[in-house]
Tab-separated table of C-alpha atoms (C1' of nucleotides) in Angstrom:
chain	number	residue	atom	x	y	z
C	1	MET	CA	-114.528	-55.546	-87.258
C	2	VAL	CA	-111.568	-53.310	-87.289
C	3	SER	CA	-109.033	-55.428	-85.422
C	4	PRO	CA	-110.078	-59.073	-85.078
C	5	ARG	CA	-106.581	-59.944	-84.008
C	6	ARG	CA	-105.653	-60.447	-80.362
C	7	ILE	CA	-103.036	-58.259	-78.681
C	8	GLY	CA	-100.742	-58.745	-75.778
C	9	SER	CA	-101.417	-57.051	-72.473
C	10	PRO	CA	-99.758	-53.608	-71.989
C	11	ASP	CA	-97.705	-54.652	-69.059
C	12	ALA	CA	-96.454	-57.977	-70.217
C	13	LYS	CA	-92.784	-58.301	-69.679
C	14	ASN	CA	-91.848	-59.030	-73.306
C	15	ARG	CA	-93.688	-55.868	-74.364
C	16	ALA	CA	-91.254	-53.755	-72.460
C	17	VAL	CA	-88.290	-55.840	-73.686
C	18	LEU	CA	-89.367	-55.125	-77.197
C	19	ILE	CA	-89.579	-51.369	-76.583
C	20	ASP	CA	-86.073	-51.471	-75.020
C	21	ALA	CA	-84.684	-53.167	-78.105
C	22	ALA	CA	-86.397	-50.819	-80.474
C	23	GLU	CA	-85.017	-47.857	-78.646
C	24	ARG	CA	-81.481	-49.101	-78.718
C	25	LEU	CA	-81.892	-49.935	-82.451
C	26	MET	CA	-83.247	-46.459	-83.196
C	27	LEU	CA	-80.324	-44.797	-81.319
C	28	GLU	CA	-77.673	-47.012	-82.944
C	29	HIS	CA	-78.939	-47.238	-86.532
C	30	GLY	CA	-81.955	-44.845	-87.045
C	31	TYR	CA	-85.682	-45.246	-87.295
C	32	ALA	CA	-85.383	-47.043	-90.647
C	33	ALA	CA	-83.528	-49.917	-88.917
C	34	VAL	CA	-86.406	-50.448	-86.556
C	35	THR	CA	-88.003	-53.466	-88.302
C	36	SER	CA	-89.903	-56.235	-86.697
C	37	ARG	CA	-87.145	-58.662	-87.434
C	38	ARG	CA	-84.355	-56.652	-86.088
C	39	VAL	CA	-86.252	-55.580	-83.045
C	40	ALA	CA	-87.052	-59.220	-82.281
C	41	GLU	CA	-83.407	-60.279	-82.841
C	42	LYS	CA	-82.224	-57.677	-80.454
C	43	ALA	CA	-84.759	-58.626	-77.863
C	44	GLU	CA	-83.944	-62.356	-78.463
C	45	LEU	CA	-87.512	-63.059	-79.347
C	46	LYS	CA	-89.386	-64.162	-82.423
C	47	PRO	CA	-90.272	-61.433	-84.998
C	48	GLN	CA	-93.907	-62.283	-84.958
C	49	LEU	CA	-94.149	-61.278	-81.305
C	50	VAL	CA	-93.776	-57.731	-82.446
C	51	HIS	CA	-97.022	-58.049	-84.163
C	52	TYR	CA	-98.567	-59.737	-81.279
C	53	TYR	CA	-97.739	-56.890	-78.881
C	54	PHE	CA	-98.241	-53.888	-81.411
C	55	ARG	CA	-100.801	-53.599	-84.147
C	56	GLY	CA	-98.085	-52.479	-86.485
C	57	MET	CA	-94.741	-50.636	-86.406
C	58	ASP	CA	-96.391	-47.333	-85.950
C	59	GLU	CA	-97.939	-48.445	-82.627
C	60	LEU	CA	-94.377	-49.523	-81.497
C	61	PHE	CA	-93.005	-46.116	-82.372
C	62	MET	CA	-95.783	-44.531	-80.490
C	63	ALA	CA	-95.149	-46.606	-77.412
C	64	MET	CA	-91.477	-45.827	-77.583
C	65	PHE	CA	-91.993	-42.115	-77.736
C	66	ARG	CA	-94.639	-42.078	-75.039
C	67	ARG	CA	-92.533	-43.950	-72.580
C	68	ARG	CA	-89.554	-41.630	-73.122
C	69	ALA	CA	-91.716	-38.467	-72.966
C	70	GLU	CA	-93.156	-39.458	-69.702
C	71	ALA	CA	-89.948	-40.296	-68.175
C	72	GLY	CA	-88.490	-36.928	-69.474
C	73	LEU	CA	-91.241	-35.043	-67.859
C	74	GLU	CA	-90.341	-36.334	-64.441
C	75	VAL	CA	-86.616	-35.632	-65.004
C	76	GLN	CA	-87.552	-32.167	-65.973
C	77	ALA	CA	-89.862	-31.699	-62.979
C	78	ARG	CA	-86.936	-32.475	-60.662
C	79	ALA	CA	-84.665	-30.125	-62.587
C	80	LEU	CA	-87.192	-27.331	-62.245
C	81	LYS	CA	-87.494	-27.695	-58.579
C	82	SER	CA	-83.649	-27.160	-58.127
C	83	PRO	CA	-82.427	-23.899	-56.879
C	84	GLN	CA	-81.064	-23.068	-60.407
C	85	PRO	CA	-83.707	-24.220	-62.895
C	86	LEU	CA	-82.175	-22.410	-65.789
C	87	TRP	CA	-78.773	-24.081	-65.395
C	88	ALA	CA	-80.461	-27.377	-64.885
C	89	LEU	CA	-82.507	-26.995	-68.080
C	90	TRP	CA	-79.489	-25.838	-70.051
C	91	ARG	CA	-77.661	-29.039	-68.992
C	92	PHE	CA	-80.825	-31.086	-69.656
C	93	GLY	CA	-81.045	-29.654	-73.128
C	94	THR	CA	-77.559	-30.376	-74.076
C	95	ASP	CA	-77.768	-34.198	-73.649
C	96	PRO	CA	-76.478	-35.873	-76.827
C	97	ALA	CA	-78.389	-39.089	-76.637
C	98	ASP	CA	-81.706	-37.344	-76.107
C	99	ALA	CA	-80.956	-35.167	-79.142
C	100	ALA	CA	-80.294	-38.033	-81.359
C	101	LEU	CA	-83.599	-39.800	-80.503
C	102	TRP	CA	-85.417	-36.456	-80.822
C	103	SER	CA	-84.252	-35.915	-84.417
C	104	GLU	CA	-85.245	-39.492	-85.237
C	105	PHE	CA	-88.671	-38.963	-83.895
C	106	ILE	CA	-88.974	-35.610	-85.617
C	107	ALA	CA	-88.135	-37.064	-89.016
C	108	LEU	CA	-90.577	-39.987	-88.454
C	109	ALA	CA	-93.330	-37.624	-87.371
C	110	ASN	CA	-92.957	-35.625	-90.520
C	111	HIS	CA	-95.170	-38.227	-92.127
C	112	ARG	CA	-97.229	-39.727	-89.369
C	113	LYS	CA	-100.039	-37.659	-88.218
C	114	ALA	CA	-100.721	-39.564	-84.940
C	115	LEU	CA	-97.027	-39.323	-83.779
C	116	ARG	CA	-96.842	-35.738	-84.742
C	117	ALA	CA	-99.780	-34.935	-82.478
C	118	GLU	CA	-98.296	-36.844	-79.679
C	119	ILE	CA	-94.874	-35.126	-80.022
C	120	ALA	CA	-96.553	-31.645	-80.164
C	121	TYR	CA	-98.709	-32.539	-77.152
C	122	TYR	CA	-95.663	-33.500	-74.997
C	123	ALA	CA	-93.454	-30.649	-76.332
C	124	GLU	CA	-96.128	-28.121	-75.270
C	125	ARG	CA	-96.256	-29.696	-71.837
C	126	TYR	CA	-92.517	-29.513	-71.350
C	127	ARG	CA	-92.536	-25.795	-72.474
C	128	GLU	CA	-95.561	-24.937	-70.246
C	129	GLU	CA	-93.832	-26.307	-67.146
C	130	GLN	CA	-90.551	-24.634	-68.069
C	131	THR	CA	-92.250	-21.327	-68.558
C	132	LYS	CA	-94.067	-21.474	-65.291
C	133	ALA	CA	-90.726	-22.277	-63.380
C	134	VAL	CA	-88.620	-19.700	-65.283
C	135	ALA	CA	-91.073	-16.819	-64.899
C	136	SER	CA	-90.120	-16.345	-61.218
C	137	VAL	CA	-86.443	-16.490	-61.939
C	138	LEU	CA	-86.683	-13.681	-64.467
C	139	GLU	CA	-88.854	-11.670	-62.134
C	140	ARG	CA	-86.337	-12.039	-59.244
C	141	ALA	CA	-83.600	-10.944	-61.764
C	142	GLY	CA	-85.546	-7.788	-62.566
C	143	ILE	CA	-86.303	-8.858	-66.207
C	144	GLY	CA	-89.938	-7.940	-66.905
C	145	PRO	CA	-92.178	-9.730	-69.357
C	146	ALA	CA	-92.044	-6.704	-71.733
C	147	GLU	CA	-88.350	-7.041	-72.049
C	148	LEU	CA	-88.150	-10.910	-72.324
C	149	PRO	CA	-91.429	-12.920	-71.875
C	150	PRO	CA	-90.647	-16.227	-69.990
C	151	VAL	CA	-91.950	-18.339	-72.833
C	152	VAL	CA	-89.594	-16.683	-75.235
C	153	ALA	CA	-86.712	-17.269	-72.927
C	154	MET	CA	-87.545	-20.969	-73.182
C	155	VAL	CA	-87.960	-20.984	-76.881
C	156	LEU	CA	-84.569	-19.429	-77.245
C	157	MET	CA	-82.855	-21.724	-74.850
C	158	THR	CA	-84.412	-24.784	-76.344
C	159	SER	CA	-83.533	-23.735	-79.897
C	160	VAL	CA	-80.014	-22.935	-79.090
C	161	SER	CA	-79.224	-26.025	-76.988
C	162	ARG	CA	-80.856	-28.284	-79.568
C	163	VAL	CA	-78.975	-26.893	-82.555
C	164	LEU	CA	-75.704	-26.810	-80.740
C	165	VAL	CA	-75.916	-30.463	-79.760
C	166	LEU	CA	-77.096	-31.348	-83.204
C	167	GLU	CA	-74.281	-29.601	-84.964
C	168	ASP	CA	-71.814	-30.980	-82.527
C	169	ALA	CA	-72.969	-34.496	-83.451
C	170	LEU	CA	-72.315	-33.606	-87.058
C	171	GLY	CA	-68.785	-32.527	-86.371
C	172	MET	CA	-69.387	-28.732	-86.582
C	173	SER	CA	-67.907	-26.274	-84.218
C	174	ALA	CA	-67.962	-22.859	-85.753
C	175	GLY	CA	-69.356	-20.307	-83.300
C	176	HIS	CA	-70.120	-22.978	-80.681
C	177	ALA	CA	-67.593	-21.869	-78.055
C	178	GLU	CA	-68.507	-18.192	-78.356
C	179	THR	CA	-72.228	-19.104	-78.080
C	180	PHE	CA	-71.719	-21.189	-75.105
C	181	GLU	CA	-69.930	-18.368	-73.478
C	182	LEU	CA	-72.564	-15.777	-74.277
C	183	VAL	CA	-75.395	-18.065	-72.966
C	184	GLU	CA	-73.476	-18.999	-69.833
C	185	ARG	CA	-72.675	-15.338	-69.114
C	186	TYR	CA	-76.407	-14.639	-69.292
C	187	LEU	CA	-77.146	-17.590	-67.024
C	188	ARG	CA	-74.628	-16.251	-64.550
C	189	ARG	CA	-76.300	-12.951	-64.512
C	190	LEU	CA	-79.653	-14.525	-63.871
C	191	GLU	CA	-78.754	-17.333	-61.364
C	192	GLY	CA	-75.209	-16.791	-60.367
C	193	GLU	CA	-72.425	-19.391	-60.638
C	194	PRO	CA	-73.613	-22.950	-61.324
C	195	ALA	CA	-73.462	-25.236	-58.271
B	1	MET	CA	-61.375	-54.583	-107.657
B	2	VAL	CA	-63.767	-52.610	-105.502
B	3	SER	CA	-66.305	-51.564	-108.161
B	4	PRO	CA	-66.258	-53.641	-111.299
B	5	ARG	CA	-69.678	-52.485	-112.253
B	6	ARG	CA	-70.190	-49.720	-114.774
B	7	ILE	CA	-71.830	-46.471	-113.774
B	8	GLY	CA	-73.796	-43.833	-115.804
B	9	SER	CA	-72.223	-40.526	-116.562
B	10	PRO	CA	-72.773	-37.743	-114.106
B	11	ASP	CA	-74.630	-35.498	-116.516
B	12	ALA	CA	-76.903	-37.990	-118.168
B	13	LYS	CA	-80.520	-36.703	-118.351
B	14	ASN	CA	-81.888	-39.593	-116.482
B	15	ARG	CA	-79.666	-39.174	-113.613
B	16	ALA	CA	-81.045	-35.771	-112.910
B	17	VAL	CA	-84.611	-37.127	-113.434
B	18	LEU	CA	-83.902	-39.682	-110.718
B	19	ILE	CA	-82.568	-37.098	-108.284
B	20	ASP	CA	-85.748	-34.922	-108.832
B	21	ALA	CA	-87.919	-37.968	-108.169
B	22	ALA	CA	-86.016	-38.896	-104.983
B	23	GLU	CA	-86.237	-35.288	-103.713
B	24	ARG	CA	-90.024	-35.132	-104.084
B	25	LEU	CA	-90.341	-38.551	-102.561
B	26	MET	CA	-88.240	-37.562	-99.534
B	27	LEU	CA	-90.373	-34.368	-99.045
B	28	GLU	CA	-93.629	-36.167	-99.369
B	29	HIS	CA	-92.988	-39.358	-97.474
B	30	GLY	CA	-89.614	-39.240	-95.734
B	31	TYR	CA	-86.152	-40.761	-96.480
B	32	ALA	CA	-87.406	-44.309	-95.708
B	33	ALA	CA	-89.677	-44.000	-98.652
B	34	VAL	CA	-86.834	-43.334	-100.960
B	35	THR	CA	-86.339	-46.834	-102.267
B	36	SER	CA	-85.043	-47.677	-105.681
B	37	ARG	CA	-88.341	-48.967	-106.898
B	38	ARG	CA	-90.353	-45.926	-105.775
B	39	VAL	CA	-87.916	-43.444	-107.080
B	40	ALA	CA	-87.911	-45.231	-110.432
B	41	GLU	CA	-91.673	-45.324	-110.499
B	42	LYS	CA	-91.892	-41.630	-109.762
B	43	ALA	CA	-89.403	-40.928	-112.531
B	44	GLU	CA	-91.100	-43.291	-114.915
B	45	LEU	CA	-88.032	-45.309	-115.336
B	46	LYS	CA	-87.008	-48.937	-114.542
B	47	PRO	CA	-85.913	-49.605	-110.927
B	48	GLN	CA	-82.559	-51.024	-111.976
B	49	LEU	CA	-81.611	-47.721	-113.493
B	50	VAL	CA	-81.195	-46.388	-109.958
B	51	HIS	CA	-78.323	-48.831	-109.517
B	52	TYR	CA	-76.930	-47.944	-112.846
B	53	TYR	CA	-76.548	-44.322	-112.006
B	54	PHE	CA	-75.741	-44.686	-108.407
B	55	ARG	CA	-73.610	-47.316	-106.599
B	56	GLY	CA	-76.258	-47.574	-103.929
B	57	MET	CA	-78.902	-45.745	-102.182
B	58	ASP	CA	-76.365	-43.827	-100.141
B	59	GLU	CA	-74.776	-42.384	-103.267
B	60	LEU	CA	-78.148	-41.132	-104.372
B	61	PHE	CA	-78.809	-39.446	-101.014
B	62	MET	CA	-75.329	-37.859	-101.317
B	63	ALA	CA	-76.117	-36.577	-104.810
B	64	MET	CA	-79.471	-35.134	-103.688
B	65	PHE	CA	-77.888	-33.377	-100.798
B	66	ARG	CA	-75.031	-31.925	-102.741
B	67	ARG	CA	-77.222	-30.565	-105.382
B	68	ARG	CA	-79.523	-28.799	-102.942
B	69	ALA	CA	-76.594	-27.520	-100.929
B	70	GLU	CA	-74.908	-25.958	-103.861
B	71	ALA	CA	-78.162	-24.261	-105.048
B	72	GLY	CA	-78.797	-23.015	-101.537
B	73	LEU	CA	-75.362	-21.387	-101.413
B	74	GLU	CA	-76.136	-19.337	-104.456
B	75	VAL	CA	-79.446	-18.313	-103.113
B	76	GLN	CA	-77.812	-17.324	-99.836
B	77	ALA	CA	-75.118	-15.360	-101.654
B	78	ARG	CA	-77.783	-13.236	-103.391
B	79	ALA	CA	-79.577	-12.766	-100.083
B	80	LEU	CA	-76.437	-11.574	-98.414
B	81	LYS	CA	-75.809	-9.029	-101.110
B	82	SER	CA	-79.221	-7.361	-100.405
B	83	PRO	CA	-79.363	-4.094	-98.461
B	84	GLN	CA	-80.937	-5.962	-95.599
B	85	PRO	CA	-79.002	-9.245	-95.292
B	86	LEU	CA	-80.381	-9.990	-91.745
B	87	TRP	CA	-83.943	-9.764	-92.875
B	88	ALA	CA	-83.169	-11.772	-96.023
B	89	LEU	CA	-81.494	-14.603	-93.917
B	90	TRP	CA	-84.454	-14.645	-91.540
B	91	ARG	CA	-86.958	-15.190	-94.344
B	92	PHE	CA	-84.554	-17.647	-95.892
B	93	GLY	CA	-84.301	-19.612	-92.662
B	94	THR	CA	-87.982	-19.764	-92.073
B	95	ASP	CA	-88.917	-21.672	-95.265
B	96	PRO	CA	-90.871	-24.782	-94.447
B	97	ALA	CA	-89.904	-26.994	-97.411
B	98	ASP	CA	-86.145	-26.469	-96.748
B	99	ALA	CA	-86.711	-27.284	-93.102
B	100	ALA	CA	-88.471	-30.611	-93.846
B	101	LEU	CA	-85.754	-31.740	-96.121
B	102	TRP	CA	-83.161	-30.570	-93.619
B	103	SER	CA	-84.607	-32.705	-90.829
B	104	GLU	CA	-84.784	-35.722	-93.094
B	105	PHE	CA	-81.058	-35.354	-93.982
B	106	ILE	CA	-80.129	-34.846	-90.443
B	107	ALA	CA	-81.799	-38.013	-89.343
B	108	LEU	CA	-80.198	-39.839	-92.211
B	109	ALA	CA	-76.757	-38.425	-91.389
B	110	ASN	CA	-77.032	-39.704	-87.864
B	111	HIS	CA	-75.948	-43.023	-89.135
B	112	ARG	CA	-73.965	-42.324	-92.356
B	113	LYS	CA	-70.550	-40.988	-91.901
B	114	ALA	CA	-69.949	-39.722	-95.407
B	115	LEU	CA	-73.271	-37.806	-95.501
B	116	ARG	CA	-72.540	-36.425	-92.023
B	117	ALA	CA	-69.247	-35.000	-93.172
B	118	GLU	CA	-70.822	-33.515	-96.261
B	119	ILE	CA	-73.484	-31.776	-94.331
B	120	ALA	CA	-71.051	-30.445	-91.856
B	121	TYR	CA	-68.853	-29.079	-94.659
B	122	TYR	CA	-71.681	-27.215	-96.343
B	123	ALA	CA	-73.225	-25.926	-93.071
B	124	GLU	CA	-69.836	-24.551	-92.175
B	125	ARG	CA	-69.673	-22.752	-95.478
B	126	TYR	CA	-73.095	-21.224	-95.040
B	127	ARG	CA	-72.212	-20.042	-91.640
B	128	GLU	CA	-68.932	-18.610	-92.746
B	129	GLU	CA	-70.467	-16.505	-95.567
B	130	GLN	CA	-73.308	-15.398	-93.162
B	131	THR	CA	-70.864	-14.311	-90.585
B	132	LYS	CA	-68.734	-12.228	-93.009
B	133	ALA	CA	-71.797	-10.414	-94.371
B	134	VAL	CA	-73.378	-9.875	-90.925
B	135	ALA	CA	-70.217	-8.550	-89.205
B	136	SER	CA	-70.484	-5.213	-91.075
B	137	VAL	CA	-74.288	-4.781	-90.276
B	138	LEU	CA	-73.458	-5.309	-86.519
B	139	GLU	CA	-70.648	-2.974	-86.771
B	140	ARG	CA	-72.753	-0.227	-88.384
B	141	ALA	CA	-75.386	-0.676	-85.693
B	142	GLY	CA	-72.730	-0.095	-83.143
B	143	ILE	CA	-72.744	-3.581	-81.664
B	144	GLY	CA	-69.170	-4.699	-81.094
B	145	PRO	CA	-67.886	-8.258	-81.143
B	146	ALA	CA	-67.512	-8.172	-77.335
B	147	GLU	CA	-71.250	-7.590	-76.906
B	148	LEU	CA	-72.324	-10.014	-79.727
B	149	PRO	CA	-69.740	-11.749	-81.960
B	150	PRO	CA	-71.179	-12.038	-85.553
B	151	VAL	CA	-70.872	-15.722	-85.576
B	152	VAL	CA	-72.993	-15.995	-82.393
B	153	ALA	CA	-75.632	-13.807	-83.980
B	154	MET	CA	-75.786	-16.372	-86.898
B	155	VAL	CA	-75.856	-19.376	-84.520
B	156	LEU	CA	-78.801	-17.776	-82.617
B	157	MET	CA	-80.756	-16.825	-85.710
B	158	THR	CA	-80.244	-20.206	-87.332
B	159	SER	CA	-81.243	-21.987	-84.164
B	160	VAL	CA	-84.389	-20.037	-83.540
B	161	SER	CA	-85.739	-19.981	-87.149
B	162	ARG	CA	-85.100	-23.767	-87.509
B	163	VAL	CA	-86.834	-24.646	-84.293
B	164	LEU	CA	-89.772	-22.337	-84.927
B	165	VAL	CA	-90.395	-23.724	-88.453
B	166	LEU	CA	-89.961	-27.206	-87.193
B	167	GLU	CA	-92.362	-26.857	-84.245
B	168	ASP	CA	-94.872	-25.093	-86.501
B	169	ALA	CA	-94.815	-28.139	-88.860
B	170	LEU	CA	-95.500	-30.256	-85.766
B	171	GLY	CA	-98.580	-28.070	-84.972
B	172	MET	CA	-96.989	-26.275	-81.966
B	173	SER	CA	-97.456	-22.669	-81.416
B	174	ALA	CA	-96.669	-21.827	-77.734
B	175	GLY	CA	-94.308	-18.849	-77.514
B	176	HIS	CA	-93.980	-18.577	-81.354
B	177	ALA	CA	-95.822	-15.179	-81.784
B	178	GLU	CA	-93.859	-13.621	-78.865
B	179	THR	CA	-90.553	-14.954	-80.225
B	180	PHE	CA	-91.156	-13.701	-83.685
B	181	GLU	CA	-92.054	-10.300	-82.205
B	182	LEU	CA	-88.755	-10.130	-80.247
B	183	VAL	CA	-86.618	-11.120	-83.042
B	184	GLU	CA	-88.215	-8.813	-85.531
B	185	ARG	CA	-87.950	-5.987	-83.005
B	186	TYR	CA	-84.238	-6.696	-82.875
B	187	LEU	CA	-83.925	-6.872	-86.682
B	188	ARG	CA	-85.712	-3.551	-86.941
B	189	ARG	CA	-83.212	-2.066	-84.548
B	190	LEU	CA	-80.376	-3.296	-86.633
B	191	GLU	CA	-81.603	-2.884	-90.258
B	192	GLY	CA	-84.786	-0.871	-89.950
B	193	GLU	CA	-88.124	-1.732	-91.395
B	194	PRO	CA	-87.994	-4.598	-93.919
B	195	ALA	CA	-88.404	-3.657	-97.513
F	1	DG	C1'	-72.702	-45.767	-123.001
F	2	DT	C1'	-77.558	-47.142	-121.644
F	3	DC	C1'	-80.711	-50.406	-119.985
F	4	DT	C1'	-83.068	-55.243	-118.491
F	5	DA	C1'	-83.748	-59.996	-116.606
F	6	DT	C1'	-83.175	-62.078	-112.631
F	7	DA	C1'	-81.151	-63.510	-108.139
F	8	DA	C1'	-81.059	-63.336	-103.127
F	9	DT	C1'	-82.726	-61.211	-99.203
F	10	DC	C1'	-85.745	-58.997	-96.122
F	11	DA	C1'	-90.239	-56.704	-94.873
F	12	DG	C1'	-94.904	-56.585	-92.618
F	13	DA	C1'	-98.787	-59.180	-91.416
F	14	DT	C1'	-102.149	-63.050	-90.040
F	15	DA	C1'	-104.267	-67.506	-89.162
F	16	DG	C1'	-103.863	-70.875	-86.201
F	17	DA	C1'	-101.300	-73.863	-82.502
F	18	DC	C1'	-100.274	-74.307	-77.708
U	1	DG	C1'	-103.275	-65.283	-72.603
U	2	DT	C1'	-98.769	-66.262	-75.292
U	3	DC	C1'	-96.357	-67.562	-79.191
U	4	DT	C1'	-95.216	-69.803	-84.080
U	5	DA	C1'	-95.553	-71.449	-89.002
U	6	DT	C1'	-96.197	-69.391	-93.039
U	7	DC	C1'	-97.909	-66.205	-96.806
U	8	DT	C1'	-97.239	-62.356	-99.812
U	9	DG	C1'	-95.018	-58.665	-101.427
U	10	DA	C1'	-91.055	-55.231	-101.479
U	11	DT	C1'	-85.913	-54.234	-101.579
U	12	DT	C1'	-81.168	-54.006	-103.057
U	13	DA	C1'	-77.956	-55.423	-106.120
U	14	DT	C1'	-75.583	-57.795	-110.070
U	15	DA	C1'	-74.563	-60.137	-114.435
U	16	DG	C1'	-75.361	-59.655	-118.812
U	17	DA	C1'	-78.084	-57.910	-123.240
U	18	DC	C1'	-78.579	-54.177	-126.479
DNA sequence: GTCTATAATCAGATAGAC
DNA sequence: GTCTATCTGATTATAGAC
């Protein structure tokens, strides 16, 4: 038998409490600080409970990521329905807390196949929905797919916002103000002044 | 006294051997795998030697980063002297091994002040030298700083290359080919066909 | 100046009690 | 179905030997 040990039900209250604790720990001290003992301490539960609700630490990381990713998809869906989806995405992409968690998960995923696949899966879904919504904005602004394919617009915007936030967290600033200005000038051209 | 313990000299042979081992370990299994024992094992030395040459693991990480960063500055300086600095930077920025180490250091730096400052310091130096070199390329191509400030060109190029490489490592591909095409079309306009 | 023996702590995991 | 007592091994760090 592969897994003779029993496991707690997916919607037990303490399971969610543990994920909450793990998330805060990861944000405050990085993924390496997410150990069964520390998670339990933060959740005010016994360390062994982590192993009751999750087969191992990897499964906990996976649960953390999936919960965040699903919530994010809903937030993005609302943003894309707004009258100014590009402005909404731009603000969405420059949120510092999200960026910090993102870089932790990326580093973790570098060496964990299952998590890597999960991140790729969700990231493609985010991009797919962005692309669909943005296509019509570009069309309305008279920018054809030959000049700028919608998916490229999303790759560029994602890249720039992510790197700016990340560098900002590092304490860097060279070129940031000028880049913000250029991006926002372009957004104004496409969607007008932000609401 | 803050540090009564003795420490190995900075250019002892085994010190470099330990940094080599740590770097390979970080690349292969992530920063969390860089423990004194594993580093020593890979270097074929005793674990306690790590603590002889470095005050703690943080100092080892710092030494790793600094050595890489200095070497990278020299590589970049050569790239910037080439007849096509933008093409050279573009290739430079899309190297997968560099990208993997970069994301490990970023995640580490999220929670270590000294490393964070060191990364910011070097990153600003990289950008500064890029900006100086690229300014004349843009000028020659008739693109004034009002249209595209050189530093913004570098922020954009860095961002896009980094995210593309990172997503590629994740197994993502949506929008990549199209983005590559657009970037390289632009580079051709500025510097002509790559050598 | 270089390295080792050893301490003190913390990690993940599981069998078994309620 | 929920939780605990406990094992086994890894990790950092230091005092002291060569």
